[in-house]
CSV table of N, CA and C in Angstrom, one decimal:
chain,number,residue,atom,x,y,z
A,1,UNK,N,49.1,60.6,-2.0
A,1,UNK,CA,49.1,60.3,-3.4
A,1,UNK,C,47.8,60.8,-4.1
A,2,UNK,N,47.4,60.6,-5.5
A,2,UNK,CA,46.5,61.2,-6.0
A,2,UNK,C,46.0,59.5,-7.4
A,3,UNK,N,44.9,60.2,-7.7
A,3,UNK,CA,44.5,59.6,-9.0
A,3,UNK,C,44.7,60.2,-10.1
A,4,UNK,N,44.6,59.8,-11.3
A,4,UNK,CA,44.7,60.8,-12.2
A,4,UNK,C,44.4,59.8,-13.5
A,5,UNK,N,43.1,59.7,-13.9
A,5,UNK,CA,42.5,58.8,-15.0
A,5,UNK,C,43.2,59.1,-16.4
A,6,UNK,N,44.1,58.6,-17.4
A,6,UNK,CA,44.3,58.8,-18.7
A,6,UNK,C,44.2,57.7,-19.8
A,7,UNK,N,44.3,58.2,-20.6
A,7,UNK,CA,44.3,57.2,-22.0
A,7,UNK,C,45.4,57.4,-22.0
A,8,UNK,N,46.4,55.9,-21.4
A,8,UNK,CA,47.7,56.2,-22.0
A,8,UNK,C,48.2,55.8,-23.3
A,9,UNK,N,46.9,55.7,-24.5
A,9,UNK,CA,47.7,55.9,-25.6
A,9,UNK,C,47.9,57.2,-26.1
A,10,UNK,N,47.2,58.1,-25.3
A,10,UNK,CA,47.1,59.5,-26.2
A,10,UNK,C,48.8,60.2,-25.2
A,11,UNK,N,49.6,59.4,-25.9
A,11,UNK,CA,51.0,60.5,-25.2
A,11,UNK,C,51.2,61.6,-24.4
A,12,UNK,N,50.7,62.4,-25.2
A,12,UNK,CA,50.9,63.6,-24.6
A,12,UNK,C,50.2,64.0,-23.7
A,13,UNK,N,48.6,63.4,-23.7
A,13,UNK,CA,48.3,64.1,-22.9
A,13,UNK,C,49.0,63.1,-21.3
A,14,UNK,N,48.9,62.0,-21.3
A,14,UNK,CA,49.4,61.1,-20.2
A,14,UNK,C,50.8,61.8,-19.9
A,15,UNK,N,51.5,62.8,-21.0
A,15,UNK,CA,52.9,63.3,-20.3
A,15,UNK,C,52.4,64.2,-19.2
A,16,UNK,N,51.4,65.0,-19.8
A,16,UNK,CA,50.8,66.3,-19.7
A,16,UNK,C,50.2,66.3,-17.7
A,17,UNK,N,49.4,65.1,-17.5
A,17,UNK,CA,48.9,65.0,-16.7
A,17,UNK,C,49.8,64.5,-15.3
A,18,UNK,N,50.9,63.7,-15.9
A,18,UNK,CA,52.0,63.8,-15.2
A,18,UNK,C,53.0,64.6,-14.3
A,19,UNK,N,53.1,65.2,-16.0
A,19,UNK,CA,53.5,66.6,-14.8
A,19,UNK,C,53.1,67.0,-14.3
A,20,UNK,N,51.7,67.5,-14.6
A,20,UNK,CA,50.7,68.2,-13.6
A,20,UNK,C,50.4,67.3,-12.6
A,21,UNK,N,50.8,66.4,-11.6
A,21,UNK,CA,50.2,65.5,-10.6
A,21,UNK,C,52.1,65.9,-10.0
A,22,UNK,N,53.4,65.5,-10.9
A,22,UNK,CA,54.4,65.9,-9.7
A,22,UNK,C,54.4,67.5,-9.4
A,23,UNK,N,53.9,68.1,-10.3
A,23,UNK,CA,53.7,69.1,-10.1
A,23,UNK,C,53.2,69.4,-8.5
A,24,UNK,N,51.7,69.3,-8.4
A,24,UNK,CA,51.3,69.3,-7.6
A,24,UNK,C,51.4,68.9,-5.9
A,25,UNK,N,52.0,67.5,-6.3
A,25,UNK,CA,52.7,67.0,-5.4
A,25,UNK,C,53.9,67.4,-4.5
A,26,UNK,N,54.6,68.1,-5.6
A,26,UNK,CA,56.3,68.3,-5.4
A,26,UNK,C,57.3,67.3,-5.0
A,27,UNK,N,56.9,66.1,-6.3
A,27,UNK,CA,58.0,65.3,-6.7
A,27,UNK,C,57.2,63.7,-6.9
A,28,UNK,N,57.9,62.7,-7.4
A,28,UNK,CA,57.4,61.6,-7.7
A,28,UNK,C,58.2,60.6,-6.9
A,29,UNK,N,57.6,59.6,-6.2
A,29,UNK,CA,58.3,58.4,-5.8
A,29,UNK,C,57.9,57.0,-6.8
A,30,UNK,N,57.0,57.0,-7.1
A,30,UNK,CA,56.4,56.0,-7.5
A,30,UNK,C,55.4,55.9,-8.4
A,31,UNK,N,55.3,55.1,-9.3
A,31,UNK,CA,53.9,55.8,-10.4
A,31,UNK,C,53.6,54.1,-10.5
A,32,UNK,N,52.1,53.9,-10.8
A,32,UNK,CA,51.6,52.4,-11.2
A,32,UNK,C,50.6,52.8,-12.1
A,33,UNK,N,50.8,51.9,-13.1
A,33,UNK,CA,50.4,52.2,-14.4
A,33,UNK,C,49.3,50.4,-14.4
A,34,UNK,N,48.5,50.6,-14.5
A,34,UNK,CA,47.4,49.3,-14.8
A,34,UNK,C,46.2,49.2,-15.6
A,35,UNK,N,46.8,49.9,-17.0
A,35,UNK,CA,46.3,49.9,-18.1
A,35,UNK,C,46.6,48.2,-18.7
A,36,UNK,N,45.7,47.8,-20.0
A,36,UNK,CA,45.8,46.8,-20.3
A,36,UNK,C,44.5,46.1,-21.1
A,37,UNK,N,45.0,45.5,-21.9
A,37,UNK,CA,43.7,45.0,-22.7
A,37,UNK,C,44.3,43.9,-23.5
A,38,UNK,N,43.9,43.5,-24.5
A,38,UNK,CA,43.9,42.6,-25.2
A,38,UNK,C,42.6,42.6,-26.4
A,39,UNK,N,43.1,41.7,-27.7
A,39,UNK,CA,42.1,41.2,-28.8
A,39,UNK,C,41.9,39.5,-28.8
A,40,UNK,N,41.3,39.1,-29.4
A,40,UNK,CA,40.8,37.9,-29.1
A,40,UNK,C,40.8,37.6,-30.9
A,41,UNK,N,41.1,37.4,-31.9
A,41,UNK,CA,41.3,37.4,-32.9
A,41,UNK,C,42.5,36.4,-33.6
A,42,UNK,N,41.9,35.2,-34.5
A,42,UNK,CA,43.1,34.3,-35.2
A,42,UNK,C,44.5,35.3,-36.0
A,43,UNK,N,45.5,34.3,-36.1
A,43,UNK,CA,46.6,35.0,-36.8
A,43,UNK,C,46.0,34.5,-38.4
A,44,UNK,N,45.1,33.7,-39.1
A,44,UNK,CA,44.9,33.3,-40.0
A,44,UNK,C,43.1,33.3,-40.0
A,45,UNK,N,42.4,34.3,-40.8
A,45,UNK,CA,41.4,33.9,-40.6
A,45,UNK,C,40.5,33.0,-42.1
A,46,UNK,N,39.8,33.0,-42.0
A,46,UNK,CA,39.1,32.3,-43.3
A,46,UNK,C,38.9,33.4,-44.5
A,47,UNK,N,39.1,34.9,-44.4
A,47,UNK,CA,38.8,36.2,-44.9
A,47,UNK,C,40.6,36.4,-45.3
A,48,UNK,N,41.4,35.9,-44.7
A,48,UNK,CA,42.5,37.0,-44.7
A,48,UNK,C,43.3,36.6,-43.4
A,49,UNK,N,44.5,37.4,-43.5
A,49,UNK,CA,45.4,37.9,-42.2
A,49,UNK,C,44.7,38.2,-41.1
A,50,UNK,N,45.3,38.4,-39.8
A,50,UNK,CA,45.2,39.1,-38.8
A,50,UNK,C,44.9,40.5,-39.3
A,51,UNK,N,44.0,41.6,-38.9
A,51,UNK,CA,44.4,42.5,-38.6
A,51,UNK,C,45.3,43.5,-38.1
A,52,UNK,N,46.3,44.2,-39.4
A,52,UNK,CA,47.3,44.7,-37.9
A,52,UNK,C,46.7,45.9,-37.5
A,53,UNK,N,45.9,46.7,-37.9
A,53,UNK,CA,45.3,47.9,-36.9
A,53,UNK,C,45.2,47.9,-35.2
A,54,UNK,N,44.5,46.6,-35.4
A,54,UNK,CA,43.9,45.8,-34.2
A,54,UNK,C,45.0,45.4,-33.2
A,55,UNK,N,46.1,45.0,-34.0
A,55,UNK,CA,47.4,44.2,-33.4
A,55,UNK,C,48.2,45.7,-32.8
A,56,UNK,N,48.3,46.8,-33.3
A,56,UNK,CA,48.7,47.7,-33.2
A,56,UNK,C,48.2,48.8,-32.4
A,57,UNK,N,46.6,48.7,-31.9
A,57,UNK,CA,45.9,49.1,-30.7
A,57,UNK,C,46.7,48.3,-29.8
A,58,UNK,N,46.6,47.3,-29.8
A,58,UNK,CA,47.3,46.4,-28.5
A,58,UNK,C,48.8,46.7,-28.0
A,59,UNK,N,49.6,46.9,-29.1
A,59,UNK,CA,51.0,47.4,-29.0
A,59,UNK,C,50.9,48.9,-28.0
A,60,UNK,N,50.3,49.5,-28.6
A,60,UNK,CA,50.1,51.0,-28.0
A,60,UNK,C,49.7,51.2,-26.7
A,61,UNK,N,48.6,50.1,-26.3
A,61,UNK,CA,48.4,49.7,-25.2
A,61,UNK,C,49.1,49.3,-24.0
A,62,UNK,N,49.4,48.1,-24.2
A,62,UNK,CA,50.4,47.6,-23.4
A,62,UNK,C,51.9,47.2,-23.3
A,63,UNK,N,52.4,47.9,-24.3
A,63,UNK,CA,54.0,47.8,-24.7
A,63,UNK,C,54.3,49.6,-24.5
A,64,UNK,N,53.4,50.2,-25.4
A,64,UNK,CA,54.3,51.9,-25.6
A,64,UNK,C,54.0,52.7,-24.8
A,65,UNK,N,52.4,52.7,-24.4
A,65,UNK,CA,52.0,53.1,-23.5
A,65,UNK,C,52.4,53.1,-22.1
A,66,UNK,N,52.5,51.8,-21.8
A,66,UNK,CA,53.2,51.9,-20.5
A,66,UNK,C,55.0,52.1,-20.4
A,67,UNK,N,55.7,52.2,-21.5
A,67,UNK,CA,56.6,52.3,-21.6
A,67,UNK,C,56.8,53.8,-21.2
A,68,UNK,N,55.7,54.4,-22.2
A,68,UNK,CA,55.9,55.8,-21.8
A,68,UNK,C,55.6,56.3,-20.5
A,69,UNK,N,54.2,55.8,-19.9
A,69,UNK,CA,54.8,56.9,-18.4
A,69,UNK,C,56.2,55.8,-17.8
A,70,UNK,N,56.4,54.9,-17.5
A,70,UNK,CA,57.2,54.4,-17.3
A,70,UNK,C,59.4,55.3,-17.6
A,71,UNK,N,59.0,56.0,-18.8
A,71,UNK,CA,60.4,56.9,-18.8
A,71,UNK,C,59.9,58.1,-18.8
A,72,UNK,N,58.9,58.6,-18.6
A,72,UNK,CA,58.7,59.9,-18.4
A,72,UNK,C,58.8,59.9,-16.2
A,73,UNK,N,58.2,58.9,-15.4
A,73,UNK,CA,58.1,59.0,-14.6
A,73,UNK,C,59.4,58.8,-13.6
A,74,UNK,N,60.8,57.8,-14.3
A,74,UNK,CA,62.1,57.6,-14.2
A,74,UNK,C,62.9,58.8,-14.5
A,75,UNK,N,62.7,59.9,-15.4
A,75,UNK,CA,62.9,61.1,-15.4
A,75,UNK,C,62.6,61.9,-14.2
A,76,UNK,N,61.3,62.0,-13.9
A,76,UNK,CA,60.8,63.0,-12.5
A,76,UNK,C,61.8,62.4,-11.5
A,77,UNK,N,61.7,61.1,-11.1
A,77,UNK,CA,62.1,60.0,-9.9
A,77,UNK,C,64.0,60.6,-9.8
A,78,UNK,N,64.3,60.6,-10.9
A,78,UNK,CA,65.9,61.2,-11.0
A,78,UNK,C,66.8,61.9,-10.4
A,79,UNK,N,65.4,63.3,-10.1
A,79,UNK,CA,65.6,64.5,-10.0
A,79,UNK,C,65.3,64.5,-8.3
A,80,UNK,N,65.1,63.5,-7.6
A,80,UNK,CA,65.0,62.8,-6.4
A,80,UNK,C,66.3,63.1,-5.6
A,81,UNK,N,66.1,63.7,-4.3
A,81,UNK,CA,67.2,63.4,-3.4
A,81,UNK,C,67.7,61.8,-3.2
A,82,UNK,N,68.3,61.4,-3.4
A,82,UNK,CA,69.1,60.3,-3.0
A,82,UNK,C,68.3,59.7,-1.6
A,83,UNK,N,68.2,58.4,-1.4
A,83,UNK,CA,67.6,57.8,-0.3
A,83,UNK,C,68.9,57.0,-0.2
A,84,UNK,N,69.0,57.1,1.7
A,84,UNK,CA,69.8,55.6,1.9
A,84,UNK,C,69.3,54.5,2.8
């Protein structure tokens, strides 16, 4: 197996680097994604609302982000000989 450090909010490049690792490899079994974060921020503050910029780093983070290598790497895994 290999490492391969990315920002998986920046899409493309985390597509980009993907390929280039099954690439290298010649094929994918398994990918682990352990990105993750969080805000620490009221839904009501004494100023205002929540911020949703803030709320929407977090989305990107840990919902789309991993969503994304997550169907990009079920794609590679596809193209897999069959195991029994």
């Amino acid at each position: 197996g290999t490492f391969h450090e990315v920002d998986i909010t920046d899409f493309d490049g985390t597509e980009s680097v993907l390929n280039q690792a099954v690439e290298g490899l010649g094929g994918l079994h398994i990918a682990v994604t352990t990105a993750g974060g969080g805000i620490a921020e009221r839904t009501i503050k004494k100023d205002g609302p929540h911020g949703l910029d803030s709320f929407r780093k977090s989305i990107d983070l840990n919902l789309i982000g991993t969503f994304n290598i997550s169907r990009i790497a079920a794609w590679h895994m596809s193209k897999n000989d069959p195991v029994d």
